[in-house]
Amino acid sequence: MSNKIKRKYMSLREEERQVIVTLELEKADKTWAQMEVQIEAEQWELVANRLYYALFHAVSALLIHDKHEVGTHRGAVGKFSLFYVKTGVFSKEDGRLYSHLQKLREDGEYNCFIDIEREEVEQKIEPSKVLMAKIKDYIQTHP
């Protein structure tokens, strides 16, 4: 989805915004399921990719829910930090996790000199699951 389209979400009626939030959360869940398939195949670069994108869609839902623009991937990381980590809504560890997953994804996709290691990715799975649950809980409890 283009940045232009995501910015248009900010001018939607509340009911329409909630539909988009729901769709982003569904996409996060689908991407998480794809990540689990890649674990079975031991495709660690793809696991890192899907893990990052699952969180990206969850964070996008969070930002859209709170009427923040969603533009670039780096912008989503920055806005998550600015609006949620620095304000104490989410922990510094949550912010570092999301930022680190973005770097892992970029390294896996764009850097032919780096191999994503199983151990590095595996240690991010459970904290990512917890962060996704926290994001969903925030959205549910902050209408």
PDB file of C-alpha atoms in Angstrom:
ATOM      1  CA  MET A   1       0.000   0.000   0.000  1.00  0.00           C
ATOM      2  CA  SER A   2       1.424   3.361  -0.917  1.00  0.00           C
ATOM      3  CA  ASN A   3       2.337   6.048   1.591  1.00  0.00           C
ATOM      4  CA  LYS A   4      -0.189   8.377  -0.058  1.00  0.00           C
ATOM      5  CA  ILE A   5      -3.017   5.937   0.638  1.00  0.00           C
ATOM      6  CA  LYS A   6      -1.948   5.398   4.250  1.00  0.00           C
ATOM      7  CA  ARG A   7      -1.859   9.155   4.841  1.00  0.00           C
ATOM      8  CA  LYS A   8      -5.436   9.363   3.575  1.00  0.00           C
ATOM      9  CA  TYR A   9      -6.452   7.114   6.466  1.00  0.00           C
ATOM     10  CA  MET A  10      -5.995  10.071   8.769  1.00  0.00           C
ATOM     11  CA  SER A  11      -9.014  11.873   7.268  1.00  0.00           C
ATOM     12  CA  LEU A  12     -11.358   8.896   7.563  1.00  0.00           C
ATOM     13  CA  ARG A  13     -14.413   8.724   9.772  1.00  0.00           C
ATOM     14  CA  GLU A  14     -13.870   6.769  12.976  1.00  0.00           C
ATOM     15  CA  GLU A  15     -15.771   3.708  11.712  1.00  0.00           C
ATOM     16  CA  GLU A  16     -13.631   3.607   8.581  1.00  0.00           C
ATOM     17  CA  ARG A  17     -10.445   3.992  10.625  1.00  0.00           C
ATOM     18  CA  GLN A  18     -11.452   1.036  12.772  1.00  0.00           C
ATOM     19  CA  VAL A  19     -11.918  -1.104   9.659  1.00  0.00           C
ATOM     20  CA  ILE A  20      -8.370  -0.240   8.571  1.00  0.00           C
ATOM     21  CA  VAL A  21      -7.016  -0.994  12.043  1.00  0.00           C
ATOM     22  CA  THR A  22      -8.750  -4.378  11.952  1.00  0.00           C
ATOM     23  CA  LEU A  23      -7.343  -5.128   8.500  1.00  0.00           C
ATOM     24  CA  GLU A  24      -3.815  -4.203   9.635  1.00  0.00           C
ATOM     25  CA  LEU A  25      -4.137  -6.490  12.661  1.00  0.00           C
ATOM     26  CA  GLU A  26      -5.422  -9.323  10.474  1.00  0.00           C
ATOM     27  CA  LYS A  27      -2.439  -8.785   8.170  1.00  0.00           C
ATOM     28  CA  ALA A  28      -0.146  -8.918  11.217  1.00  0.00           C
ATOM     29  CA  ASP A  29      -1.657 -12.273  12.209  1.00  0.00           C
ATOM     30  CA  LYS A  30      -1.376 -13.679   8.672  1.00  0.00           C
ATOM     31  CA  THR A  31       2.230 -12.563   8.458  1.00  0.00           C
ATOM     32  CA  TRP A  32       2.942 -14.165  11.835  1.00  0.00           C
ATOM     33  CA  ALA A  33       1.522 -17.447  10.522  1.00  0.00           C
ATOM     34  CA  GLN A  34       3.796 -17.182   7.471  1.00  0.00           C
ATOM     35  CA  MET A  35       6.725 -16.679   9.835  1.00  0.00           C
ATOM     36  CA  GLU A  36       5.863 -19.892  11.661  1.00  0.00           C
ATOM     37  CA  VAL A  37       5.947 -21.822   8.365  1.00  0.00           C
ATOM     38  CA  GLN A  38       9.401 -20.418   7.641  1.00  0.00           C
ATOM     39  CA  ILE A  39      10.628 -21.568  11.068  1.00  0.00           C
ATOM     40  CA  GLU A  40       9.728 -25.133  10.106  1.00  0.00           C
ATOM     41  CA  ALA A  41      11.665 -24.679   6.855  1.00  0.00           C
ATOM     42  CA  GLU A  42      14.602 -23.140   8.781  1.00  0.00           C
ATOM     43  CA  GLN A  43      14.628 -20.145   6.436  1.00  0.00           C
ATOM     44  CA  TRP A  44      15.995 -17.651   8.960  1.00  0.00           C
ATOM     45  CA  GLU A  45      16.172 -14.634   6.650  1.00  0.00           C
ATOM     46  CA  LEU A  46      12.518 -15.178   5.790  1.00  0.00           C
ATOM     47  CA  VAL A  47      11.658 -15.701   9.457  1.00  0.00           C
ATOM     48  CA  ALA A  48      13.279 -12.343  10.270  1.00  0.00           C
ATOM     49  CA  ASN A  49      11.421 -10.733   7.360  1.00  0.00           C
ATOM     50  CA  ARG A  50       8.012 -12.080   8.357  1.00  0.00           C
ATOM     51  CA  LEU A  51       8.652 -11.351  12.039  1.00  0.00           C
ATOM     52  CA  TYR A  52       9.433  -7.723  11.225  1.00  0.00           C
ATOM     53  CA  TYR A  53       6.429  -7.361   8.913  1.00  0.00           C
ATOM     54  CA  ALA A  54       4.075  -8.865  11.489  1.00  0.00           C
ATOM     55  CA  LEU A  55       5.162  -6.157  13.915  1.00  0.00           C
ATOM     56  CA  PHE A  56       5.131  -3.497  11.196  1.00  0.00           C
ATOM     57  CA  HIS A  57       1.453  -4.211  10.508  1.00  0.00           C
ATOM     58  CA  ALA A  58       0.645  -4.257  14.235  1.00  0.00           C
ATOM     59  CA  VAL A  59       2.464  -0.941  14.747  1.00  0.00           C
ATOM     60  CA  SER A  60       0.707   0.477  11.677  1.00  0.00           C
ATOM     61  CA  ALA A  61      -2.623  -0.497  13.245  1.00  0.00           C
ATOM     62  CA  LEU A  62      -1.567   1.221  16.461  1.00  0.00           C
ATOM     63  CA  LEU A  63      -0.507   4.418  14.702  1.00  0.00           C
ATOM     64  CA  ILE A  64      -3.650   4.543  12.559  1.00  0.00           C
ATOM     65  CA  HIS A  65      -5.780   3.839  15.643  1.00  0.00           C
ATOM     66  CA  ASP A  66      -4.312   6.915  17.312  1.00  0.00           C
ATOM     67  CA  LYS A  67      -4.596   9.041  14.146  1.00  0.00           C
ATOM     68  CA  HIS A  68      -0.883   9.209  13.368  1.00  0.00           C
ATOM     69  CA  GLU A  69       0.274   9.104   9.756  1.00  0.00           C
ATOM     70  CA  VAL A  70       1.966   5.936   8.603  1.00  0.00           C
ATOM     71  CA  GLY A  71       4.545   6.589   5.911  1.00  0.00           C
ATOM     72  CA  THR A  72       7.851   4.791   5.628  1.00  0.00           C
ATOM     73  CA  HIS A  73       9.170   1.840   7.593  1.00  0.00           C
ATOM     74  CA  ARG A  74      11.716   4.084   9.322  1.00  0.00           C
ATOM     75  CA  GLY A  75       8.955   6.568   9.996  1.00  0.00           C
ATOM     76  CA  ALA A  76       6.864   3.886  11.682  1.00  0.00           C
ATOM     77  CA  VAL A  77       9.836   2.931  13.883  1.00  0.00           C
ATOM     78  CA  GLY A  78      10.436   6.590  14.723  1.00  0.00           C
ATOM     79  CA  LYS A  79       6.790   7.320  15.487  1.00  0.00           C
ATOM     80  CA  PHE A  80       6.490   4.189  17.621  1.00  0.00           C
ATOM     81  CA  SER A  81       9.452   5.456  19.628  1.00  0.00           C
ATOM     82  CA  LEU A  82       8.216   9.054  19.806  1.00  0.00           C
ATOM     83  CA  PHE A  83       4.568   8.451  20.652  1.00  0.00           C
ATOM     84  CA  TYR A  84       4.737   5.203  22.629  1.00  0.00           C
ATOM     85  CA  VAL A  85       8.226   4.427  23.939  1.00  0.00           C
ATOM     86  CA  LYS A  86       9.302   7.915  25.022  1.00  0.00           C
ATOM     87  CA  THR A  87       5.923   8.438  26.678  1.00  0.00           C
ATOM     88  CA  GLY A  88       6.163   5.146  28.600  1.00  0.00           C
ATOM     89  CA  VAL A  89       3.221   3.430  26.914  1.00  0.00           C
ATOM     90  CA  PHE A  90       5.634   0.758  25.678  1.00  0.00           C
ATOM     91  CA  SER A  91       9.053  -0.082  27.095  1.00  0.00           C
ATOM     92  CA  LYS A  92      12.459   0.875  25.755  1.00  0.00           C
ATOM     93  CA  GLU A  93      13.007  -2.835  25.165  1.00  0.00           C
ATOM     94  CA  ASP A  94       9.926  -2.872  22.929  1.00  0.00           C
ATOM     95  CA  GLY A  95      11.332   0.031  20.936  1.00  0.00           C
ATOM     96  CA  ARG A  96      14.751  -1.610  20.606  1.00  0.00           C
ATOM     97  CA  LEU A  97      13.160  -4.888  19.541  1.00  0.00           C
ATOM     98  CA  TYR A  98      11.126  -3.273  16.772  1.00  0.00           C
ATOM     99  CA  SER A  99      14.099  -1.231  15.584  1.00  0.00           C
ATOM    100  CA  HIS A 100      16.395  -4.277  15.636  1.00  0.00           C
ATOM    101  CA  LEU A 101      13.905  -6.352  13.656  1.00  0.00           C
ATOM    102  CA  GLN A 102      13.788  -3.649  10.998  1.00  0.00           C
ATOM    103  CA  LYS A 103      17.594  -3.791  10.730  1.00  0.00           C
ATOM    104  CA  LEU A 104      17.555  -7.597  10.565  1.00  0.00           C
ATOM    105  CA  ARG A 105      14.984  -7.476   7.794  1.00  0.00           C
ATOM    106  CA  GLU A 106      17.005  -4.926   5.837  1.00  0.00           C
ATOM    107  CA  ASP A 107      20.235  -6.898   6.295  1.00  0.00           C
ATOM    108  CA  GLY A 108      18.535 -10.077   5.122  1.00  0.00           C
ATOM    109  CA  GLU A 109      17.037  -8.428   2.065  1.00  0.00           C
ATOM    110  CA  TYR A 110      19.766  -6.058   0.953  1.00  0.00           C
ATOM    111  CA  ASN A 111      23.145  -7.161   2.315  1.00  0.00           C
ATOM    112  CA  CYS A 112      24.671 -10.121   0.500  1.00  0.00           C
ATOM    113  CA  PHE A 113      27.553 -10.239   3.011  1.00  0.00           C
ATOM    114  CA  ILE A 114      25.371 -11.002   6.015  1.00  0.00           C
ATOM    115  CA  ASP A 115      23.704 -14.289   6.866  1.00  0.00           C
ATOM    116  CA  ILE A 116      20.903 -14.082   9.387  1.00  0.00           C
ATOM    117  CA  GLU A 117      21.658 -16.620  12.114  1.00  0.00           C
ATOM    118  CA  ARG A 118      19.067 -18.892  13.658  1.00  0.00           C
ATOM    119  CA  GLU A 119      19.958 -17.945  17.232  1.00  0.00           C
ATOM    120  CA  GLU A 120      19.616 -14.228  16.589  1.00  0.00           C
ATOM    121  CA  VAL A 121      16.158 -14.654  15.100  1.00  0.00           C
ATOM    122  CA  GLU A 122      14.915 -17.267  17.560  1.00  0.00           C
ATOM    123  CA  GLN A 123      15.598 -15.018  20.536  1.00  0.00           C
ATOM    124  CA  LYS A 124      13.354 -12.341  19.000  1.00  0.00           C
ATOM    125  CA  ILE A 125      10.295 -14.546  18.475  1.00  0.00           C
ATOM    126  CA  GLU A 126       8.850 -14.668  22.001  1.00  0.00           C
ATOM    127  CA  PRO A 127       9.447 -10.968  22.758  1.00  0.00           C
ATOM    128  CA  SER A 128       7.802 -10.136  19.417  1.00  0.00           C
ATOM    129  CA  LYS A 129       4.796 -12.271  20.319  1.00  0.00           C
ATOM    130  CA  VAL A 130       4.513 -10.411  23.620  1.00  0.00           C
ATOM    131  CA  LEU A 131       4.817  -7.020  21.889  1.00  0.00           C
ATOM    132  CA  MET A 132       2.095  -7.914  19.381  1.00  0.00           C
ATOM    133  CA  ALA A 133      -0.178  -8.900  22.265  1.00  0.00           C
ATOM    134  CA  LYS A 134       0.578  -5.618  24.053  1.00  0.00           C
ATOM    135  CA  ILE A 135      -0.226  -3.624  20.917  1.00  0.00           C
ATOM    136  CA  LYS A 136      -3.523  -5.468  20.457  1.00  0.00           C
ATOM    137  CA  ASP A 137      -4.367  -4.945  24.126  1.00  0.00           C
ATOM    138  CA  TYR A 138      -3.624  -1.218  23.859  1.00  0.00           C
ATOM    139  CA  ILE A 139      -5.887  -0.887  20.827  1.00  0.00           C
ATOM    140  CA  GLN A 140      -8.685  -2.778  22.608  1.00  0.00           C
ATOM    141  CA  THR A 141      -8.428  -0.775  25.823  1.00  0.00           C
ATOM    142  CA  HIS A 142      -7.927   2.710  24.323  1.00  0.00           C
ATOM    143  CA  PRO A 143     -10.893   3.342  22.031  1.00  0.00           C
TER     144      PRO A 143
END
